[in-house]
Amino acid sequence: MAYKNLKHFIDTLEKAGELVRIKTFVDPILEISEITDRISKSPDGGKALLFENTGTDFPVLMNSMGSLKRMCLALGVNELDDIARQIEDLFKMLSKPKEGILDKLAMLPKLGQFASWMPKVVSGKGACQEVVMSNPDLSKIPVIQCWPKDGGPFITLPVIHTKDPHTGIRNVGMYRMQVFDGQMTGMHWHKHKVSAKHYNEYKALKKRMPVAVVLGGDPVYTYSATAPLPENVDEYMLAGFLRKQKVELVKCISQPDIEVPADADFVIEGYVDPEEDLIWEGPFGDHTGYYSLADWYPRFHVTAITHRKDAVYPATIVGIPPQEDAYLGKATERIFLAPIKMAMVPEMVDMEMPVEGVFHNLVIAQIKKDYPGQAQKVMNAMWGAGQMMFNKILAVTDQGTSISDYKSLAQYMFKHLNPATDIYFSQGPMDVLDHSCSKMGFGGKMCIDGTKKYDEETLDSHVQGIQPAAINKAELQKRFPEIKGINDSLFAMDIPCLFLSVQKARPLHVKELNEQLYALPELLGVKMIIFVEHTVDVSDLATTLWRFCNNLDPRRDSFVVRNPVAGQPGKEWTGVGMDGTLKNRLLDGFERDWPNIVVADDETIRKVDEKWASLNIGPFLPSPSLKYKPQMYGEEAVVPQ
């Protein structure tokens, strides 16, 4: 389904009972974010929110794709798997041998469909240029500040257009933009992104780089900008496929080399000068649930701002999951399953990205296993594929279990896991937002092979099937007072995984504690011990896994232990401990700054509490930040060393 504009999508949400209008004044600085955080963490993602009184001429739309239902409405499908099936059918049709003239003629309608998805540049001006600001000024737009230690207000849903200076091929991506004044923002281009490549090419040519930023329009544009497409594949071709109608583009008024969707709500035109000094950008409360810390990035100078007469400013917040971005990630997981299966990993059956893994940290792959070593083949293929190169923990299973039933999945994978032989460590490119890496953008990876093993993949010396007993928690904490919390509840479910919160006090503390614990007879049968900070409540598994996945560099922080089994000469039991605690210089030799988790400040929480009744958005919801404040170290974006 093609939406005529963002207002059309808003009307559709409202008719479906998926939108709430808020007429009370809400400050775009911190308050909109706090209200949205409360709603987005309510069951099933709550409702979309239209803040109509923002102190500017424009309303703000939040959480518009923050549920499976709204994500499907945005993409015009009943369920996200519908798109995967359409893509898979296309792949099969294109790859099918064409043996005769009739087979070839049958392709013609499909070729016509391809043409109908291709973006088209039209003459004249678009609705996005109905109003041209006489003096372009970003302060006229209700740009939000999400979190108290953010470097300032950030444009959080920008659809950013650049072109390769040599080929003219367009790239459309999404990168946060910190607003410094009415005519300048930062441009947060990570080194691995295509826009950063374009920037470097302009730098080599010593030429200014034209850039255009689109906000609003059909929500498919926003999704397509986040999609992990191969380089040089036009995002607007994907958008045309999803909306079943080509995207009409118009030339910018001050940067005519760049074309933008005619039906967008806002267009911010400008340039980046590669010869200019970089600007100190950030911090920013990011989708990891931690602040991404300040660094040097290019400056974007505004040359024009145009907008529709009835423009709506779309924005989002990211932070401790779940947030709206979890559903954008779910769409990517389902949509790109078909290309992965057809082009790279034919044995792939299904894929899951749990919300606690914040996209890149944890990916579960289900395969049809036909031979020994197949999980490692899949591991190598996935880590070499596009943005999957940023994946930190890859869990591979086979068709013996469901990957959406996490309890059954854990039972199956642990049953077939030998920690000494079935966990593989590597290193390579990582997301620059991964703060656990000793070096920015480069760190450890781990693949957990939880498939049923062939004889060639097993060791005769390894003993399987030992079930750990319940732990005497008081006795264990008396013996090891640094252990502040114990969760052995999974033992009763045949999942031999133990969660411990610990307070480190010396170098190599967790490694040594892990060895001491595995030497205890009562821990025989435990295959994995997960260590997190003493501030974390390990009875809350979702929070524990979120913290663990963020704080772990698997290659550096994993410790495999082999122990002989009493009364069974030549036999051994193996376990692995994984250190998901905060790292610092004194105890860990970690030389980078460590970020704090993202929470609202007390004053904003108080203000929103006081005005909640006037918002007319349902029963009072307390701030989610209250749950996480005890886990903070200090109040700043950077944890004190």
XYZ file of C-alpha atoms in Angstrom:
641
model
C 0.000 0.000 0.000
C 1.331 3.435 -0.932
C 0.599 6.265 1.474
C 0.085 9.660 -0.159
C 1.952 11.351 2.679
C 2.585 11.070 6.417
C -0.826 12.560 7.204
C -2.426 9.697 5.258
C -0.555 7.220 7.467
C -1.608 9.133 10.600
C -5.256 9.014 9.494
C -4.920 5.262 8.881
C -3.477 4.727 12.355
C -6.268 6.764 13.913
C -8.994 4.806 12.102
C -7.378 1.589 13.320
C -7.430 2.827 16.934
C -3.627 2.965 16.948
C -3.053 6.688 17.548
C -3.600 9.092 20.423
C -3.618 12.863 19.942
C -2.073 14.886 22.776
C -3.283 18.478 22.888
C -1.538 19.519 26.112
C 1.748 21.374 25.628
C 4.670 18.963 25.900
C 8.246 20.229 25.673
C 10.290 18.607 22.867
C 13.272 18.846 25.206
C 13.151 15.626 27.279
C 9.387 15.545 27.995
C 8.219 14.064 24.676
C 10.875 11.396 25.031
C 9.887 10.487 28.595
C 6.203 10.137 27.701
C 7.060 8.043 24.645
C 9.362 5.799 26.682
C 6.529 5.000 29.081
C 4.106 4.228 26.256
C 6.525 2.251 24.072
C 7.417 -0.059 26.961
C 3.770 -0.850 27.691
C 2.328 -4.165 26.408
C 2.501 -4.581 22.612
C 4.180 -1.203 22.208
C 1.259 0.987 23.266
C -0.086 3.527 20.757
C 1.378 5.995 18.309
C 1.468 9.493 19.799
C 0.769 12.764 17.975
C 1.944 15.714 20.067
C -0.059 18.622 18.654
C 1.183 21.372 20.995
C 4.975 21.554 20.768
C 5.645 25.294 20.985
C 6.244 25.366 17.211
C 4.053 25.345 14.103
C 4.450 21.599 13.720
C 3.137 18.536 15.581
C 5.477 15.667 16.466
C 4.661 12.037 15.638
C 6.240 9.408 17.925
C 6.082 5.618 18.183
C 4.288 5.404 14.829
C 5.846 2.006 13.987
C 6.258 0.848 17.589
C 4.209 -2.363 17.406
C 3.877 -5.308 15.042
C 0.441 -4.077 13.988
C 1.654 -0.552 13.189
C 4.767 -1.893 11.457
C 2.526 -4.001 9.227
C 0.263 -1.008 8.582
C 3.309 1.058 7.617
C 4.412 -1.584 5.102
C 0.894 -2.363 3.875
C 0.816 -6.070 4.799
C -1.156 -8.300 7.140
C 2.005 -9.833 8.576
C 5.699 -9.227 8.003
C 6.278 -12.728 6.644
C 4.067 -11.788 3.670
C 6.931 -9.657 2.342
C 9.467 -12.445 2.807
C 7.220 -14.776 0.818
C 6.883 -12.228 -2.001
C 10.650 -11.826 -2.175
C 11.207 -15.575 -2.100
C 8.728 -16.041 -4.953
C 10.589 -13.416 -6.963
C 13.943 -15.107 -6.364
C 12.522 -18.463 -7.429
C 10.963 -16.997 -10.560
C 14.152 -15.234 -11.605
C 16.366 -18.247 -10.951
C 14.084 -20.786 -12.636
C 15.492 -22.054 -15.968
C 13.736 -20.459 -18.962
C 13.523 -23.355 -21.394
C 11.233 -22.014 -24.075
C 9.603 -18.951 -25.546
C 6.525 -19.394 -23.343
C 8.660 -19.366 -20.204
C 10.314 -16.174 -21.393
C 7.019 -14.539 -22.311
C 5.690 -15.390 -18.850
C 8.460 -13.185 -17.461
C 7.209 -10.046 -19.223
C 4.522 -9.105 -16.667
C 7.079 -9.467 -13.893
C 9.547 -7.276 -15.777
C 6.789 -4.703 -16.005
C 6.370 -4.949 -12.253
C 10.098 -4.338 -11.767
C 9.826 -1.198 -13.870
C 6.877 -0.002 -11.807
C 9.007 -0.118 -8.643
C 11.890 1.960 -9.986
C 12.047 5.537 -8.661
C 11.253 8.297 -11.142
C 12.417 11.920 -11.187
C 9.523 14.208 -12.126
C 9.685 17.807 -13.299
C 8.569 20.775 -11.267
C 8.212 21.041 -7.519
C 6.757 18.544 -5.097
C 4.402 18.913 -2.150
C 7.532 18.808 0.009
C 8.391 22.242 -1.448
C 5.028 23.959 -0.890
C 6.662 26.203 1.721
C 10.228 27.461 1.404
C 11.650 28.976 4.588
C 12.911 32.446 3.705
C 15.610 32.076 6.325
C 16.233 28.351 6.952
C 16.239 27.818 10.699
C 16.208 24.421 12.397
C 14.912 26.015 15.610
C 11.541 26.385 13.856
C 11.255 22.588 13.794
C 10.426 20.712 17.056
C 13.635 18.670 17.154
C 13.594 16.611 20.342
C 16.226 15.986 22.985
C 15.765 12.417 24.154
C 17.957 11.955 27.239
C 19.479 14.258 29.862
C 23.139 13.733 28.922
C 22.617 13.981 25.177
C 24.840 16.586 23.547
C 21.686 18.488 22.560
C 18.609 17.999 20.380
C 18.936 15.299 17.705
C 17.025 14.635 14.509
C 16.331 10.938 15.043
C 14.472 9.805 11.895
C 16.415 11.557 9.123
C 16.395 9.946 5.692
C 19.757 11.165 4.407
C 20.551 11.356 0.684
C 24.059 11.386 -0.742
C 25.587 10.442 -4.102
C 28.822 8.854 -5.215
C 30.723 11.723 -6.903
C 32.087 9.387 -9.594
C 29.067 7.264 -10.510
C 26.173 9.442 -9.346
C 24.648 6.404 -7.612
C 22.396 7.451 -4.743
C 22.583 6.203 -1.182
C 19.782 6.676 1.307
C 20.635 6.002 4.950
C 19.683 6.957 8.474
C 22.238 8.604 10.753
C 21.434 10.739 13.769
C 21.960 14.506 13.443
C 22.822 16.683 16.434
C 21.514 20.219 16.000
C 24.146 22.804 16.983
C 22.354 25.922 15.733
C 19.739 26.974 13.218
C 21.942 26.227 10.231
C 24.294 23.442 11.328
C 24.158 19.848 12.541
C 26.596 17.028 12.960
C 26.541 14.127 10.508
C 27.069 10.855 12.360
C 28.576 8.781 9.566
C 30.161 5.577 10.865
C 33.287 4.417 9.064
C 31.521 1.316 7.691
C 28.600 3.191 6.103
C 28.179 4.082 2.430
C 27.692 7.798 3.181
C 31.064 7.809 4.941
C 32.566 6.280 1.794
C 30.999 9.056 -0.298
C 32.388 11.625 2.141
C 35.903 10.220 1.750
C 35.579 10.337 -2.043
C 34.554 14.004 -1.922
C 37.444 14.644 0.436
C 39.891 13.153 -2.052
C 38.399 15.394 -4.750
C 38.502 18.441 -2.411
C 34.876 19.179 -3.281
C 31.854 20.077 -1.212
C 29.427 17.218 -0.761
C 25.720 17.947 -1.424
C 23.352 16.327 1.074
C 19.580 16.320 1.520
C 17.658 15.150 4.567
C 14.045 14.028 4.268
C 11.569 13.738 7.130
C 8.161 12.150 6.777
C 6.304 11.140 3.666
C 5.352 7.492 3.187
C 6.665 5.575 6.250
C 8.202 3.086 3.813
C 10.904 5.700 3.114
C 11.900 5.679 6.764
C 12.037 1.901 6.883
C 13.975 1.609 3.609
C 16.638 3.997 4.908
C 17.319 1.561 7.767
C 17.311 -1.587 5.619
C 20.630 -3.474 5.244
C 20.723 -3.355 1.459
C 23.840 -4.199 -0.538
C 25.877 -1.195 -1.619
C 24.664 0.397 -4.877
C 21.144 -1.032 -4.521
C 18.753 1.928 -4.528
C 16.724 2.130 -1.324
C 13.865 3.653 -3.308
C 13.630 0.506 -5.416
C 12.985 -1.389 -2.158
C 10.485 1.309 -1.174
C 8.744 0.942 -4.551
C 8.565 -2.834 -4.109
C 7.130 -2.503 -0.592
C 4.519 0.127 -1.496
C 3.818 -1.437 -4.940
C 4.191 1.981 -6.524
C 7.231 3.867 -7.719
C 8.639 6.701 -5.637
C 8.387 10.059 -7.390
C 11.387 12.290 -6.785
C 11.972 15.993 -7.323
C 15.199 17.977 -7.468
C 16.201 19.979 -4.402
C 16.014 23.737 -4.779
C 19.499 24.601 -3.464
C 21.214 21.242 -4.101
C 19.819 20.276 -7.527
C 22.104 17.254 -7.853
C 20.086 15.537 -5.121
C 16.540 14.244 -5.648
C 14.066 13.644 -2.806
C 10.550 12.165 -2.527
C 7.980 14.681 -3.702
C 5.563 13.770 -0.901
C 7.974 14.233 2.031
C 6.966 16.461 4.934
C 10.314 18.245 5.350
C 13.456 18.530 3.244
C 16.600 19.944 4.818
C 19.127 20.733 2.089
C 22.769 21.488 2.595
C 26.344 20.402 2.204
C 29.291 18.905 4.020
C 32.713 20.428 3.379
C 35.346 17.672 3.729
C 38.056 20.338 4.052
C 36.420 21.745 7.182
C 37.369 20.768 10.730
C 35.215 18.057 12.288
C 32.907 18.877 15.197
C 32.686 17.200 18.623
C 29.331 15.405 18.407
C 27.436 13.544 21.156
C 26.904 11.950 23.608
C 23.635 10.351 22.521
C 21.410 7.849 24.325
C 21.522 5.082 21.746
C 19.618 1.934 20.770
C 21.990 -0.189 22.843
C 20.483 1.350 25.993
C 23.820 3.055 26.668
C 25.146 6.447 25.684
C 27.274 6.409 22.577
C 30.052 8.761 23.579
C 31.139 11.976 21.922
C 33.539 11.880 18.995
C 34.561 13.908 15.950
C 32.169 13.941 12.965
C 31.550 16.106 9.857
C 29.536 19.321 9.949
C 26.373 19.648 7.864
C 25.493 23.195 6.779
C 21.859 23.972 5.934
C 21.221 25.878 2.697
C 17.423 25.467 2.491
C 14.472 24.036 4.395
C 11.219 23.260 2.603
C 8.081 21.566 3.856
C 4.458 20.721 3.169
C 1.787 23.149 4.339
C 0.443 20.499 6.719
C 3.844 19.047 7.682
C 4.232 16.704 10.641
C 7.647 16.179 12.210
C 8.353 12.446 12.735
C 10.794 11.366 15.430
C 11.730 8.366 17.517
C 13.613 7.625 20.697
C 16.067 4.829 21.276
C 17.350 3.554 24.592
C 16.869 0.583 26.884
C 14.772 -1.957 24.956
C 12.045 -2.393 24.019
C 11.548 0.726 21.934
C 10.099 1.465 18.506
C 13.334 0.412 16.789
C 12.727 -3.182 17.946
C 9.854 -3.405 15.454
C 11.911 -1.872 12.655
C 14.446 -4.585 13.448
C 11.742 -7.245 13.394
C 10.709 -6.086 9.926
C 14.302 -6.389 8.731
C 14.605 -9.824 10.294
C 11.552 -11.093 8.393
C 12.046 -9.221 5.108
C 15.707 -10.139 4.648
C 15.313 -13.764 5.658
C 14.433 -14.668 2.059
C 17.505 -13.042 0.432
C 19.768 -14.659 3.031
C 18.247 -18.073 2.319
C 18.284 -17.714 -1.450
C 21.620 -15.978 -1.976
C 23.960 -16.836 0.896
C 22.768 -19.520 3.315
C 20.483 -21.971 1.499
C 20.229 -24.181 4.597
C 18.677 -21.312 6.575
C 15.192 -22.118 7.838
C 14.491 -19.159 10.113
C 16.179 -16.319 11.950
C 15.450 -14.420 15.152
C 16.944 -11.266 16.644
C 15.838 -11.069 20.301
C 15.099 -7.562 21.507
C 17.610 -7.952 24.360
C 20.350 -8.297 21.741
C 19.649 -4.818 20.290
C 20.012 -6.070 16.694
C 23.685 -6.862 16.225
C 24.579 -8.343 19.615
C 22.553 -11.565 19.389
C 21.235 -13.421 16.335
C 19.656 -16.891 16.355
C 19.849 -18.893 13.129
C 17.921 -22.098 12.479
C 19.286 -24.337 9.744
C 18.515 -27.612 8.025
C 21.585 -29.574 9.052
C 22.804 -32.286 6.696
C 26.487 -32.760 7.551
C 29.060 -32.148 10.274
C 30.497 -28.657 10.502
C 27.508 -27.058 8.824
C 26.941 -24.625 11.678
C 30.479 -23.296 11.192
C 29.882 -22.947 7.460
C 26.802 -20.843 8.243
C 28.788 -18.840 10.812
C 31.393 -17.859 8.230
C 28.800 -17.026 5.596
C 26.785 -14.794 7.906
C 29.754 -12.927 9.399
C 30.856 -12.121 5.858
C 27.498 -10.762 4.726
C 26.801 -7.030 4.780
C 25.742 -5.637 8.132
C 25.759 -9.144 9.617
C 29.512 -8.557 9.956
C 28.630 -6.572 13.109
C 27.030 -9.580 14.804
C 28.634 -10.406 18.161
C 26.883 -13.609 19.333
C 25.509 -16.047 16.760
C 23.492 -18.973 18.107
C 22.898 -21.749 15.573
C 20.335 -24.504 15.989
C 18.603 -26.984 13.711
C 15.033 -28.051 13.032
C 14.792 -30.034 16.261
C 13.349 -27.016 18.075
C 11.458 -23.753 17.630
C 13.565 -20.606 17.717
C 10.684 -18.388 18.834
C 10.054 -20.503 21.966
C 13.115 -19.410 23.937
C 12.653 -21.986 26.692
C 12.535 -24.930 24.284
C 15.358 -23.414 22.279
C 17.621 -23.133 25.330
C 16.801 -26.674 26.436
C 17.661 -28.065 23.008
C 20.844 -26.073 22.464
C 22.279 -26.774 25.922
C 21.484 -30.482 25.535
C 23.656 -30.619 22.424
C 26.383 -28.209 23.591
C 29.918 -29.064 24.627
C 31.342 -25.669 25.683
C 34.890 -26.810 24.911
C 34.235 -27.743 21.289
C 30.962 -26.119 20.230
C 31.706 -22.475 20.994
C 33.803 -20.741 18.369
C 35.596 -17.436 18.856
C 36.676 -15.027 16.175
C 37.287 -11.326 15.747
C 36.514 -8.738 13.137
C 34.557 -5.568 12.372
C 32.088 -4.531 15.056
C 29.511 -1.783 15.293
C 31.240 1.395 16.446
C 28.491 1.669 19.085
C 29.747 -1.537 20.717
C 31.447 -0.148 23.812
C 32.769 -3.545 24.975
C 35.446 -3.737 22.250
C 38.972 -2.889 23.400
C 39.376 -0.994 20.112
C 36.526 0.972 18.538
C 34.867 -0.943 15.722
C 36.970 -4.080 16.134
C 36.417 -6.902 18.599
C 35.493 -10.470 19.409
C 32.683 -12.627 18.075
C 31.234 -15.921 19.247
C 29.230 -18.677 17.575
C 27.373 -21.158 19.790
C 26.668 -24.378 17.901
C 23.572 -25.823 19.540
C 22.751 -28.215 16.715
C 22.428 -31.962 17.164
C 25.892 -33.378 16.541
C 27.137 -35.971 14.123
C 29.713 -38.489 15.415
C 32.500 -36.539 13.709
C 31.691 -33.508 15.872
C 31.828 -35.198 19.281
C 34.592 -36.165 21.706
C 34.472 -39.539 23.464
C 36.010 -37.937 26.554
C 33.116 -35.524 27.025
C 30.377 -36.532 29.479
C 26.852 -35.419 28.630
C 23.625 -35.559 30.591
C 24.761 -34.506 34.070
C 22.015 -32.372 35.560
C 23.103 -29.709 38.080
C 21.391 -29.640 41.451
C 19.863 -26.565 43.049
C 22.501 -24.361 44.624
C 22.717 -23.517 48.310
C 22.784 -19.793 47.662
C 23.512 -18.695 51.211
C 26.471 -21.052 51.443
C 27.837 -19.961 48.052
C 27.609 -16.271 48.934
C 29.209 -16.913 52.316
C 32.131 -18.600 50.580
C 32.335 -15.919 47.846
C 31.032 -12.633 49.271
C 31.665 -10.834 45.979
C 28.632 -12.711 44.610
C 25.660 -10.423 45.235
C 22.934 -12.255 43.334
C 22.304 -15.821 42.140
C 19.739 -17.108 39.659
C 19.745 -20.886 39.183
C 16.056 -21.055 38.227
C 16.834 -22.458 34.781
C 18.225 -25.665 36.281
C 14.659 -26.848 36.999
C 13.892 -26.405 33.286
C 16.833 -28.601 32.167
C 18.829 -25.530 31.163
C 22.257 -25.767 32.892
C 22.972 -22.041 32.870
C 23.745 -20.022 36.012
C 23.480 -16.235 36.343
C 25.596 -14.399 38.920
C 25.919 -10.721 39.761
C 29.364 -9.957 41.155
C 31.255 -6.995 42.544
C 34.766 -7.100 41.152
C 37.635 -6.004 43.399
C 40.872 -7.084 41.703
C 42.361 -7.794 38.266
C 41.297 -11.134 36.734
C 38.657 -11.421 39.448
C 35.919 -12.945 37.267
C 38.300 -15.364 35.541
C 39.603 -16.643 38.872
C 36.118 -16.799 40.401
C 34.921 -18.804 37.417
C 37.709 -21.378 37.950
C 36.940 -21.600 41.667
C 33.241 -22.113 41.033
C 33.740 -24.832 38.446
C 35.992 -26.670 40.916
C 33.019 -27.087 43.271
C 31.288 -30.496 43.128
C 27.880 -28.835 43.447
C 28.407 -27.034 40.128
C 29.025 -30.249 38.208
C 26.749 -30.194 35.190
C 26.615 -26.399 34.821
C 27.595 -25.653 31.226
C 27.566 -21.866 31.336
C 27.988 -19.181 34.000
C 27.021 -15.660 33.017
C 28.510 -12.889 35.158
C 27.026 -9.392 35.299
C 27.457 -6.300 37.441
C 26.465 -6.463 41.099
C 23.919 -3.682 40.427
C 21.908 -5.976 38.120
C 18.971 -7.991 39.461
C 19.702 -11.420 37.970
C 16.144 -12.590 38.668
C 15.158 -10.270 35.801
C 16.449 -12.336 32.883
C 15.548 -9.820 30.164
C 17.566 -7.050 31.809
C 20.387 -9.455 32.651
C 20.714 -10.613 29.042
C 20.552 -7.041 27.724
C 23.372 -5.954 30.042
C 25.393 -9.110 29.389
C 25.206 -8.910 25.591
C 26.276 -5.263 25.616
C 29.203 -5.664 28.019
C 30.762 -8.831 26.614
C 33.632 -9.113 24.168
C 33.320 -12.897 23.664
C 36.918 -13.538 22.628
C 38.375 -11.561 25.530
C 35.803 -12.302 28.225
C 35.101 -16.054 27.883
C 36.834 -18.665 30.045
C 36.477 -22.373 29.246
C 37.147 -24.802 32.102
C 37.746 -28.574 31.730
C 37.286 -30.731 34.835
C 37.756 -34.486 35.247
C 34.701 -36.475 36.266
C 35.199 -38.407 39.534
C 35.165 -42.173 39.082
C 35.345 -41.944 35.286
C 38.998 -42.000 34.192
C 39.666 -40.115 30.985
C 36.289 -38.406 31.110
C 35.774 -34.664 31.537
C 33.068 -32.117 32.065
C 33.466 -28.679 30.466
C 31.893 -25.356 31.244
C 32.359 -21.777 30.186
C 32.176 -18.559 32.172
C 31.439 -15.265 30.424
C 32.255 -11.908 31.930
C 29.486 -9.452 31.110
C 30.533 -6.924 33.761
C 31.628 -3.341 33.268
C 35.287 -3.027 32.244
C 37.692 -0.333 33.456
C 41.376 0.581 33.426
C 42.226 -0.451 36.978
C 40.697 -3.934 37.079
C 40.583 -4.900 33.411
C 43.237 -2.832 31.642
C 40.425 -1.435 29.489
C 41.620 1.884 28.061
C 38.456 3.236 26.441
C 35.786 5.251 28.251
C 32.816 3.158 29.353
C 29.326 4.616 28.807
C 26.520 4.842 31.318
C 23.079 3.378 30.728
C 20.353 5.707 29.481
C 17.724 6.926 31.966
C 15.583 10.024 32.407
C 16.495 12.642 35.010
C 14.406 13.134 38.150
C 13.133 16.580 37.122
C 11.724 15.344 33.808
C 10.098 12.349 35.511
C 8.471 14.723 38.017
C 7.160 17.066 35.296
C 5.646 14.233 33.296
C 4.112 12.694 36.427
C 2.401 16.018 37.174
C 0.957 16.518 33.694
C 0.057 12.873 32.974
C -3.654 13.262 33.779
C -3.934 16.179 31.333
C -2.482 14.117 28.481
C -5.546 11.832 28.216
C -3.475 8.833 27.173
C -4.739 6.293 29.663
C -3.905 5.087 33.172
C -0.784 6.451 34.827
C 2.432 4.695 33.857
C 5.511 5.181 36.037
C 8.801 6.020 34.399
C 10.703 2.927 33.182
C 13.872 4.767 34.212
C 13.065 4.216 37.890
C 13.814 0.520 37.431
C 17.259 1.179 35.988
C 18.544 4.091 38.052
C 20.135 1.784 40.687
C 22.269 0.285 37.894
C 23.928 3.580 37.008
C 27.486 4.574 37.891
C 27.370 8.296 38.532
C 25.117 10.686 36.626
C 27.188 11.503 33.542
C 27.278 9.800 30.147
C 30.738 8.422 30.932
C 31.189 6.037 33.870
C 33.780 7.340 36.370
C 37.000 5.309 36.278
